[in-house]
mmCIF file of C-alpha atoms in Angstrom:
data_model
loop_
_atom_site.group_PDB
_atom_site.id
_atom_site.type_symbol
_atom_site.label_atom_id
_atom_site.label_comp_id
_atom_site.label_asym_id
_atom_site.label_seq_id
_atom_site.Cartn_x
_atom_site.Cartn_y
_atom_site.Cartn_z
ATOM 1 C CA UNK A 1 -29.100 -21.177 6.981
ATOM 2 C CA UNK A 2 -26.773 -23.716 7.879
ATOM 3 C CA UNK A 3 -27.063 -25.454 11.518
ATOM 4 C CA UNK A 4 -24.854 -23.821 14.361
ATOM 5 C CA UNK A 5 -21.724 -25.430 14.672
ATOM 6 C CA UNK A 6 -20.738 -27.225 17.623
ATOM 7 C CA UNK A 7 -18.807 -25.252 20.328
ATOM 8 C CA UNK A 8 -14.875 -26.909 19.793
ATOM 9 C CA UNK A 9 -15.261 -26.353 16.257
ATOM 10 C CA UNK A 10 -15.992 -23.009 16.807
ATOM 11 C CA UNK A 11 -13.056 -22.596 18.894
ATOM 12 C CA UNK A 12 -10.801 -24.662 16.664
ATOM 13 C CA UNK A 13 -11.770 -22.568 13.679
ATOM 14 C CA UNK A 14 -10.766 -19.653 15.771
ATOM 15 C CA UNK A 15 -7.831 -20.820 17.011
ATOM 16 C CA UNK A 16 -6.719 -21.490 13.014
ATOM 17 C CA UNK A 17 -7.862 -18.035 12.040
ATOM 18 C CA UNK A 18 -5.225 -16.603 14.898
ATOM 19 C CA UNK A 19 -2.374 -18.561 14.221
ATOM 20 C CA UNK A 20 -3.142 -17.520 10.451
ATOM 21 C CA UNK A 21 -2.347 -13.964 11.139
ATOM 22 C CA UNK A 22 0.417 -14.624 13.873
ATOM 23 C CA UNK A 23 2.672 -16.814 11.005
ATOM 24 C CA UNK A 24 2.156 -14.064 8.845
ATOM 25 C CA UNK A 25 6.048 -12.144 8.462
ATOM 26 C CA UNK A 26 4.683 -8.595 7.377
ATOM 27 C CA UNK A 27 2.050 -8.537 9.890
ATOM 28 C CA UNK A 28 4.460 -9.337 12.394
ATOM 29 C CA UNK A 29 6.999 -6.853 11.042
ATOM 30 C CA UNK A 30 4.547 -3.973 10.928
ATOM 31 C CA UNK A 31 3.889 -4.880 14.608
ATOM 32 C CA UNK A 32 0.136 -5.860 14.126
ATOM 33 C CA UNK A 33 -1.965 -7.273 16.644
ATOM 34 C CA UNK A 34 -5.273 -9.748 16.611
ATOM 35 C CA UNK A 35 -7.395 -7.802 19.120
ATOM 36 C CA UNK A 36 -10.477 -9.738 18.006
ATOM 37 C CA UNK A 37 -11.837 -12.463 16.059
ATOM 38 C CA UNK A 38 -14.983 -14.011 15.717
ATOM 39 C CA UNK A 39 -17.823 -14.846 12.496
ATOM 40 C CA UNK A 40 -19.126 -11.378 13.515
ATOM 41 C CA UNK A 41 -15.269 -10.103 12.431
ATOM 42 C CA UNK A 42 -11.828 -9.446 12.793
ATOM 43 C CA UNK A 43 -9.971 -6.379 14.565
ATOM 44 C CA UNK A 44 -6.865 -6.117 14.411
ATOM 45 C CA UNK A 45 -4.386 -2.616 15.982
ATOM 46 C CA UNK A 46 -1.496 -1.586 14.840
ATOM 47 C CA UNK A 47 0.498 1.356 16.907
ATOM 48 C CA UNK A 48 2.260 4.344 14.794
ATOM 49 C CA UNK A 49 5.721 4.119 14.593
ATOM 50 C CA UNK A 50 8.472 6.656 13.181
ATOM 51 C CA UNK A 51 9.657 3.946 10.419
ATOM 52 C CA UNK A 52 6.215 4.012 9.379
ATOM 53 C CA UNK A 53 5.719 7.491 8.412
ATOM 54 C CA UNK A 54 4.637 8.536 4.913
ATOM 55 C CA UNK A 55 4.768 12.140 4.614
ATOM 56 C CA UNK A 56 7.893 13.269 6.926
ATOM 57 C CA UNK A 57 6.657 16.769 7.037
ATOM 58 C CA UNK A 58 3.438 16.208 9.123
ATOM 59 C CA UNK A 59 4.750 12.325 10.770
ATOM 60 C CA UNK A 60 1.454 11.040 9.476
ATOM 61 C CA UNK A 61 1.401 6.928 8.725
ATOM 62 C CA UNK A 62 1.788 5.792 4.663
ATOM 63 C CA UNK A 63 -1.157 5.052 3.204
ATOM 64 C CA UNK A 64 0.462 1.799 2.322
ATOM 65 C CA UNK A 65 0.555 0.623 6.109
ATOM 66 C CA UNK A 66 -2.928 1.181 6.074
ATOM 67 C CA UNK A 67 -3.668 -0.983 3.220
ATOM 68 C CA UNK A 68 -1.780 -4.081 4.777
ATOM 69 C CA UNK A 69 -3.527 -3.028 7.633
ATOM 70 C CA UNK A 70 -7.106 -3.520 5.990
ATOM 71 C CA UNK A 71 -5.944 -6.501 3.693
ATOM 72 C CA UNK A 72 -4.820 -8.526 6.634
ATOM 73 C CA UNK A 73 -7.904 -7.568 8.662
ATOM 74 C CA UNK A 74 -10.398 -8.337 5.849
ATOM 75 C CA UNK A 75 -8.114 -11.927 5.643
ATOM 76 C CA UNK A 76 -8.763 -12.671 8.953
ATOM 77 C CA UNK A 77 -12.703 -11.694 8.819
ATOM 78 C CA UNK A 78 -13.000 -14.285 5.548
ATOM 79 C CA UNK A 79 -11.320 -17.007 7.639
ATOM 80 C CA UNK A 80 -13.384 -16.374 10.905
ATOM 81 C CA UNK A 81 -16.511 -16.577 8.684
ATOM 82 C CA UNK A 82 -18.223 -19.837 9.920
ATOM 83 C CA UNK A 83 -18.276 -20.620 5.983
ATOM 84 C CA UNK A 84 -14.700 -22.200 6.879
ATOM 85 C CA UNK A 85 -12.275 -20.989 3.639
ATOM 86 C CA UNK A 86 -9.010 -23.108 4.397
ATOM 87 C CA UNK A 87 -7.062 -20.142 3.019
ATOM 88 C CA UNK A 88 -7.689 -16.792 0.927
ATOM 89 C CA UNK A 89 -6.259 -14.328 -1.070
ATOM 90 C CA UNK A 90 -7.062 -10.782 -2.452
ATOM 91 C CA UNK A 91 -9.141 -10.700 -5.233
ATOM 92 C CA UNK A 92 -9.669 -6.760 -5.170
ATOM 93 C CA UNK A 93 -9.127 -4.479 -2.669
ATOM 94 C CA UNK A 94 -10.678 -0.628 -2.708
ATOM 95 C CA UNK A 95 -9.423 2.059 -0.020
ATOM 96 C CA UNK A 96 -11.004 5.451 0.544
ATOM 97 C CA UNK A 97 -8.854 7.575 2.568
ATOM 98 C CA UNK A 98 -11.094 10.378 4.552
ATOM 99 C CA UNK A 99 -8.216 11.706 6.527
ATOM 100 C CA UNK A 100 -4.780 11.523 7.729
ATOM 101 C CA UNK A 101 -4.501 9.403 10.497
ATOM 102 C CA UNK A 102 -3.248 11.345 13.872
ATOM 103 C CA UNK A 103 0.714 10.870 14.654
ATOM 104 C CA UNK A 104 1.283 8.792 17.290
ATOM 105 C CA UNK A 105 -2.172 7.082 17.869
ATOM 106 C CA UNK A 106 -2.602 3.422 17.336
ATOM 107 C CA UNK A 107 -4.517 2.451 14.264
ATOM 108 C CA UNK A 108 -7.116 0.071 14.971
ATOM 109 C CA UNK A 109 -8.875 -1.966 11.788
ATOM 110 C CA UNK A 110 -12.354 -3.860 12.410
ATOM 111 C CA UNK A 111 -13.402 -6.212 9.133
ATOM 112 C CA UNK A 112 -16.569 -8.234 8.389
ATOM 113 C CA UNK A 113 -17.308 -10.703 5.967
ATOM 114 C CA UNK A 114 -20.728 -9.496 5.018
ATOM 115 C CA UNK A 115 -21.434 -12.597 2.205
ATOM 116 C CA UNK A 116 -19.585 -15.537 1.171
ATOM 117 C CA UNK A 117 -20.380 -17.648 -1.452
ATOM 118 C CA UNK A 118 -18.773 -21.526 -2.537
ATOM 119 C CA UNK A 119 -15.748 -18.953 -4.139
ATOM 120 C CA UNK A 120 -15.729 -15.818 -3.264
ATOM 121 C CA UNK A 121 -15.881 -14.021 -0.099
ATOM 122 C CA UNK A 122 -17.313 -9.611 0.103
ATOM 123 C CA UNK A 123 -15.546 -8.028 2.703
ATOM 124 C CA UNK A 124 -16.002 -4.324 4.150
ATOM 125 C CA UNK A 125 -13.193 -2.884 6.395
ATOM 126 C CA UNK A 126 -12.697 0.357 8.549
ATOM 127 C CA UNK A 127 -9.346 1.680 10.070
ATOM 128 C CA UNK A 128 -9.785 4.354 13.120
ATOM 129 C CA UNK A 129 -7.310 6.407 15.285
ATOM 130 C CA UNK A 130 -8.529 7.022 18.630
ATOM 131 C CA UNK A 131 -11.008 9.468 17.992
ATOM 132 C CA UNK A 132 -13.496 6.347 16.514
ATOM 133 C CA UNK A 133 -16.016 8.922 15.003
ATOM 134 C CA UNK A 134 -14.168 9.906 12.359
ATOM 135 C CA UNK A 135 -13.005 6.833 10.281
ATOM 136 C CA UNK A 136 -9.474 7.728 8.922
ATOM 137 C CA UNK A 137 -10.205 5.048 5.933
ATOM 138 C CA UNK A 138 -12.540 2.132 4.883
ATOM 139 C CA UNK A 139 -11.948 -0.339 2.379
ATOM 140 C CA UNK A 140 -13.899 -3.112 -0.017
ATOM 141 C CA UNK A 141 -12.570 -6.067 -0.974
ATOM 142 C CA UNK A 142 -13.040 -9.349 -2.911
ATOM 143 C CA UNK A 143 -11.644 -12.522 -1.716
ATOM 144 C CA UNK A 144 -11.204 -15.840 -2.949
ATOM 145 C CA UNK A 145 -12.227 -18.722 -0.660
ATOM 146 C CA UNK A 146 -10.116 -22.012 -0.973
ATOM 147 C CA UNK A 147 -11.731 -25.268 0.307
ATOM 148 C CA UNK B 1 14.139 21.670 -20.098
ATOM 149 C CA UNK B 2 17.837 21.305 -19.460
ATOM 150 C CA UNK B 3 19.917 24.031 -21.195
ATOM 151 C CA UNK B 4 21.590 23.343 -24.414
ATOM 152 C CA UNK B 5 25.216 23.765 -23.248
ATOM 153 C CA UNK B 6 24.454 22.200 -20.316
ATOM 154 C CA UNK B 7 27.220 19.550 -18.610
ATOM 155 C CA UNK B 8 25.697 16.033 -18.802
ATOM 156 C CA UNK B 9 27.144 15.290 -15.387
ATOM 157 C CA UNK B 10 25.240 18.626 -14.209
ATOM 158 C CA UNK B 11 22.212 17.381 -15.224
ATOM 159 C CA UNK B 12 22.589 13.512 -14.159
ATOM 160 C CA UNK B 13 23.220 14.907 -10.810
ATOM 161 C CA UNK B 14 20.388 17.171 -10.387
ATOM 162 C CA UNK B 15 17.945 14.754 -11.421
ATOM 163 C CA UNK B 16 19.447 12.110 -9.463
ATOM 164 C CA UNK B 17 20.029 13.965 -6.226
ATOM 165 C CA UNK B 18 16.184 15.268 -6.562
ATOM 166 C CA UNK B 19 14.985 11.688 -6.931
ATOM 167 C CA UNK B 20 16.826 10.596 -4.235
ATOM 168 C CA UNK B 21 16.197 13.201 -1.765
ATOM 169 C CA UNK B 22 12.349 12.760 -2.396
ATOM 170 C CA UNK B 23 12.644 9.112 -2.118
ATOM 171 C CA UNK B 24 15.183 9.043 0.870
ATOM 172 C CA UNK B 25 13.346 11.361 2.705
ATOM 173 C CA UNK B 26 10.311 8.874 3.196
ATOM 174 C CA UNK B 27 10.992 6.537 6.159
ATOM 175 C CA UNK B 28 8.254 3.916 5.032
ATOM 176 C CA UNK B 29 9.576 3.726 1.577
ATOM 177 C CA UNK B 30 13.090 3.139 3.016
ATOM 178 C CA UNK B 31 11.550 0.640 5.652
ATOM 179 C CA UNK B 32 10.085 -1.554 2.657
ATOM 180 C CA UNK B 33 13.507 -1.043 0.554
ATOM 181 C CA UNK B 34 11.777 0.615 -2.364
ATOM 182 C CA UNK B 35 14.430 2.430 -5.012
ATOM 183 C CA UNK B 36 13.828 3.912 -8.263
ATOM 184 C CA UNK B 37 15.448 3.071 -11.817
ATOM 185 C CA UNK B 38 15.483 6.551 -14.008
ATOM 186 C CA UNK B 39 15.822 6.582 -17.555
ATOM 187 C CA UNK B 40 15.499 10.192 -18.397
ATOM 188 C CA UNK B 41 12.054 11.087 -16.738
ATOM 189 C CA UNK B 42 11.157 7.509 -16.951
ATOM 190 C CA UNK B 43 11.108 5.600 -13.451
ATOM 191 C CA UNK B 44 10.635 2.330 -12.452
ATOM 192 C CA UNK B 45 10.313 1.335 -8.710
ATOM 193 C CA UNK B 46 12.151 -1.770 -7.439
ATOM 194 C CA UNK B 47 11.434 -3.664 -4.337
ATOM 195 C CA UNK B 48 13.645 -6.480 -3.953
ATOM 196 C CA UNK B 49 12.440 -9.223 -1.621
ATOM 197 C CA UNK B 50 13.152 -9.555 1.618
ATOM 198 C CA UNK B 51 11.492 -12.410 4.234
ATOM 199 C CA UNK B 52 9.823 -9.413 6.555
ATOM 200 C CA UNK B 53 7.612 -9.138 3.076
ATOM 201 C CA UNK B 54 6.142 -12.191 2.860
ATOM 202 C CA UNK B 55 1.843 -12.681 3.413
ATOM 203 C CA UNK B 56 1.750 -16.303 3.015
ATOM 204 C CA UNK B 57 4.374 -18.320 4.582
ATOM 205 C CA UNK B 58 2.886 -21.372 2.695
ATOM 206 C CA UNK B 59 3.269 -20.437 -0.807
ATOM 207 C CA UNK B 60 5.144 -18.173 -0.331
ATOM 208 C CA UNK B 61 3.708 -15.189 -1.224
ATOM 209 C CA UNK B 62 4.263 -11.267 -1.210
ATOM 210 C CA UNK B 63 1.577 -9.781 1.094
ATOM 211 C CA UNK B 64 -1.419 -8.156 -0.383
ATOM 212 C CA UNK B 65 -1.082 -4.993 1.529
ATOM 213 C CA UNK B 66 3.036 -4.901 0.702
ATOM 214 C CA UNK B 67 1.789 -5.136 -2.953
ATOM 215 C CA UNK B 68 -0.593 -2.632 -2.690
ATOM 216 C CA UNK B 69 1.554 -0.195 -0.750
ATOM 217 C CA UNK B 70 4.353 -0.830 -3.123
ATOM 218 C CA UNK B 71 2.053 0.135 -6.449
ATOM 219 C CA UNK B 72 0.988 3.476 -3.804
ATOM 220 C CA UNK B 73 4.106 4.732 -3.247
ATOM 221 C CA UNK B 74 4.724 4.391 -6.886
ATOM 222 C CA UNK B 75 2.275 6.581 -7.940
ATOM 223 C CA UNK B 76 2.807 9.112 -5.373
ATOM 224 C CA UNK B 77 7.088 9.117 -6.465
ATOM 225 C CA UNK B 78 5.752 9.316 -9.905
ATOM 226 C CA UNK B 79 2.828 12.043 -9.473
ATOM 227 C CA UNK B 80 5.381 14.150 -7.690
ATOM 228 C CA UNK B 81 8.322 13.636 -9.944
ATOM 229 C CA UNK B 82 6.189 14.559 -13.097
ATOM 230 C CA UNK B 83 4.863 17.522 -11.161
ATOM 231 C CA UNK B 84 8.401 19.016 -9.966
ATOM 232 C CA UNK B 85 10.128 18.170 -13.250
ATOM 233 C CA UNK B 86 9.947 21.740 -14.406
ATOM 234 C CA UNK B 87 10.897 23.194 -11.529
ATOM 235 C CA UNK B 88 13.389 21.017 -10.949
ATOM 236 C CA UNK B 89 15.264 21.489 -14.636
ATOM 237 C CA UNK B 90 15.236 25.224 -14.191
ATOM 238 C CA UNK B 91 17.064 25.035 -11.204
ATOM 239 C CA UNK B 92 13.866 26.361 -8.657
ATOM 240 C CA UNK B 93 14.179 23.534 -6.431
ATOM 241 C CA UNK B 94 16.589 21.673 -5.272
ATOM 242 C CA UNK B 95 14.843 19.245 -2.543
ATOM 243 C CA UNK B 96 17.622 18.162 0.213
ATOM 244 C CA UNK B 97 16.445 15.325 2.208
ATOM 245 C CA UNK B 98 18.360 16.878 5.439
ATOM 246 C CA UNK B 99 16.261 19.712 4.822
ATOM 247 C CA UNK B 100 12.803 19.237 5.114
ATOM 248 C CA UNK B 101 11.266 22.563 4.175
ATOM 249 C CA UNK B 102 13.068 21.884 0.588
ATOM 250 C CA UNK B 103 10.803 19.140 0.325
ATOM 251 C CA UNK B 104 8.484 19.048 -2.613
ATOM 252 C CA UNK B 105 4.666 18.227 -0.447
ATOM 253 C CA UNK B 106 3.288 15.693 -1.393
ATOM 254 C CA UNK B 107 -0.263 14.758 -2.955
ATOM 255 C CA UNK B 108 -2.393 12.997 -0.874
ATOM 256 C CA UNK B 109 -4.388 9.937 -1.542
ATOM 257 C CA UNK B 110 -7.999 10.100 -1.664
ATOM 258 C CA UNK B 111 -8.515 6.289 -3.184
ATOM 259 C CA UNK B 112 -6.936 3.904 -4.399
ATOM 260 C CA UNK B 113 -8.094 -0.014 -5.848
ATOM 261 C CA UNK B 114 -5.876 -2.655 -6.476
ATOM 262 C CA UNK B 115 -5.911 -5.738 -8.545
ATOM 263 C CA UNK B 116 -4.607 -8.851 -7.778
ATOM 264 C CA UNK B 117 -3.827 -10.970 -10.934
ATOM 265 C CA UNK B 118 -1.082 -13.256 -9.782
ATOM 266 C CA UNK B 119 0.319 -14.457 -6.405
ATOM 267 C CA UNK B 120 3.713 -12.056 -5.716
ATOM 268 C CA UNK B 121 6.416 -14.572 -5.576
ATOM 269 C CA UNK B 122 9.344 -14.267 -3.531
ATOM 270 C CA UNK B 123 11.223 -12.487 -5.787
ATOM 271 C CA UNK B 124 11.956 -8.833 -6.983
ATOM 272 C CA UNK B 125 9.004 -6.277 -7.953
ATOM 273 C CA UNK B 126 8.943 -3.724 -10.196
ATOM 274 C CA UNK B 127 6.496 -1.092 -11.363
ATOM 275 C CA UNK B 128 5.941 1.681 -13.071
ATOM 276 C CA UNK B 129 3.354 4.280 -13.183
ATOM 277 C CA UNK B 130 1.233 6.394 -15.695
ATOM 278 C CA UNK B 131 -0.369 9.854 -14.647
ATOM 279 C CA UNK B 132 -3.526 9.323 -16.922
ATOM 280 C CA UNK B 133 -5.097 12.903 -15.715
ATOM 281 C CA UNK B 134 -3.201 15.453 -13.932
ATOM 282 C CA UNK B 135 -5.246 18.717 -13.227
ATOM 283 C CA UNK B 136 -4.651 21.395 -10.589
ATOM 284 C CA UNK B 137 -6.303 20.141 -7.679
ATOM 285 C CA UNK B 138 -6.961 16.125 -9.034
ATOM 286 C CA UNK B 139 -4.871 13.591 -10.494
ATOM 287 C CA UNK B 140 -5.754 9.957 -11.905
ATOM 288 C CA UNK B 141 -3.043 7.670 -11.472
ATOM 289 C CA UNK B 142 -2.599 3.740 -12.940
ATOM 290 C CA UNK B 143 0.347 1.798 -12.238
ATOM 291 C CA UNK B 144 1.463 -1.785 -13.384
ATOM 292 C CA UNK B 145 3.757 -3.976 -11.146
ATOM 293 C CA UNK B 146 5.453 -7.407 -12.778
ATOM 294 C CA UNK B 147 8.225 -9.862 -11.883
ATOM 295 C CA UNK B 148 9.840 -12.161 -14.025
ATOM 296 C CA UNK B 149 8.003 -10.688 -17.392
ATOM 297 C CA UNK B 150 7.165 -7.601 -18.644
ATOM 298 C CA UNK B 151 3.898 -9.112 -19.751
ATOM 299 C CA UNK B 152 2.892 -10.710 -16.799
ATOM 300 C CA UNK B 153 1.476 -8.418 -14.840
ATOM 301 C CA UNK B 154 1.101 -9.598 -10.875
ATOM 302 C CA UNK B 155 -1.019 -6.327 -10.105
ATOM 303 C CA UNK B 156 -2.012 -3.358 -11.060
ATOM 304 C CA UNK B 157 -3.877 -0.431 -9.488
ATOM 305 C CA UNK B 158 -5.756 2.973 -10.155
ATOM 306 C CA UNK B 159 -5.769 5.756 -7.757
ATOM 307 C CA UNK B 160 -7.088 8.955 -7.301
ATOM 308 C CA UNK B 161 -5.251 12.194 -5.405
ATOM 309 C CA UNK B 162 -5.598 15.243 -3.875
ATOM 310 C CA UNK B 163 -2.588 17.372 -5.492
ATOM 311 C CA UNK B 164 -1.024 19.737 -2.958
ATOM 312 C CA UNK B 165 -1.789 23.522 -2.761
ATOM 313 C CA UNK B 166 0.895 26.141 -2.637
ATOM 314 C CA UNK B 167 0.355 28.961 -0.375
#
């Protein structure tokens, strides 16, 4: 284990990981919002919105929103990880979809870093609606970890 | 298959106005500016660039999750195309976007796994994807997306999807 880091770092670290996802055009486009970040994780919402839609029969949100969704998330969970990755890219990323996400409900994604090594940073993901028993996805990804 | 005697403009028109109908008639796909190139049955999605796409403001880069819904709705325009092509060239269907119970329904996707070979620069995309395994209820989907070359792949996915059931 590596010693705790001193508080301001801490806070600068999290500061950097915020602004990284706040610069970012798409996430600002799709209307996403940092909710949380810490080296526990990143959770980040997203509210449903009719230009979002996927399948215009049933108003339910494309799949594709969810996986910018999840990528940006698991981003933001690799460069909260006290490990301290300057910047990071997809590798890999894996989505299971268990159900269609309810019309109208804010999507809300929650990413942790669960190991990190010199390069490469394993990420797990999961994307609710409001009812947060039933996941609507979850995702695995592989991340590189610049220094 | 389209009938001998056939007009080509009849049959340029059907296939076009059933491609665009199923394309137009998806408000994400218009949101990210996705079209489709068809060369016979043969379709390739374009998604020229546009500042609202960009991940890394740095590089700049094409944002993971743009790249990976891009490749998605790819297969899913492809899946359904190759599924409704029958239908479509013996005049059963004729989807109307202004009409949604004309609508082909689409499958749904149960996974999906991307791989990221190349940053996306900020420049056009273009894909196009391969049903590998189409059964009744399950379909296996791969698609390859490139830029500048052919060869040069930028990402590529497999996915997996639940095919819809009539009645």
């Amino acid at each position: 284990m590596s010693e705790p880091l001193p508080e301001d770092e801490l806070e600068q670290r999290r500061r950097i990981a915020r602004q990284f996802i706040e610069v970012i055009p798409h996430a600002r486009a799709l209307g996403m919002r940092l909710d949380q970040l810490s080296p526990e994780g990143a959770e980040i919402s997203l509210p449903w919105r009719e230009d979002l839609v996927g399948d215009p029969r049933s108003g339910v949100i494309h799949g594709g929103v969810i996986s910018a969704l999840m990528d940006t998330c698991s981003g933001a969970a690799v460069m909260a990880h006290p490990a301290g990755a300057r910047s990071t890219a997809t590798i890999d990323l894996r989505i299971d979809y268990m159900r269609a996400a309810t019309p109208g409900q804010t999507i809300r994604a929650r990413a942790n870093c669960y190991h990190i090594t010199r390069s490469v940073a394993f990420v797990r993901a999961w994307a609710m609606d409001d009812d947060e028993s039933r996941p609507v996805a979850s995702a695995t990804g592989a991340f590189t970890v610049e220094r | 298959m389209a009938r001998r005697n056939e007009s080509l403009d009849a049959i340029k028109t059907r296939r076009n106005n059933t491609l665009n109908a199923l394309v137009s008639s998806v408000p994400y796909i218009r949101w990210l500016g996705i079209g489709f190139d068809r060369r016979g049955d043969e379709l390739t999605a374009v998604l020229p660039f546009d500042e609202k796409l960009i991940g890394n403001p740095m590089l700049p880069a094409i944002h993971g999750g743009v790249t990976a819904a891009f490749l998605e709705v790819t297969a899913i325009v492809e899946l359904t195309w190759t599924a409704i092509w029958e239908d479509m060239e013996q005049g059963r269907i004729a989807p109307d976007a202004a009409v949604p119970e004309s609508l082909p329904r689409l499958p749904k996707t149960i996974d999906f796994t991307v791989d990221y070979l190349r940053s996306g620069l900020p420049r056009d995309a273009y894909a196009r994807a391969r049903v590998v395994r189409s059964g009744r209820r399950y379909a296996s989907v791969h698609v390859e997306a490139w830029q500048d070359q052919r060869q040069k792949l930028f990402a590529q996915a497999t996915g997996h999807f639940l095919m819809p059931q009539d009645g």
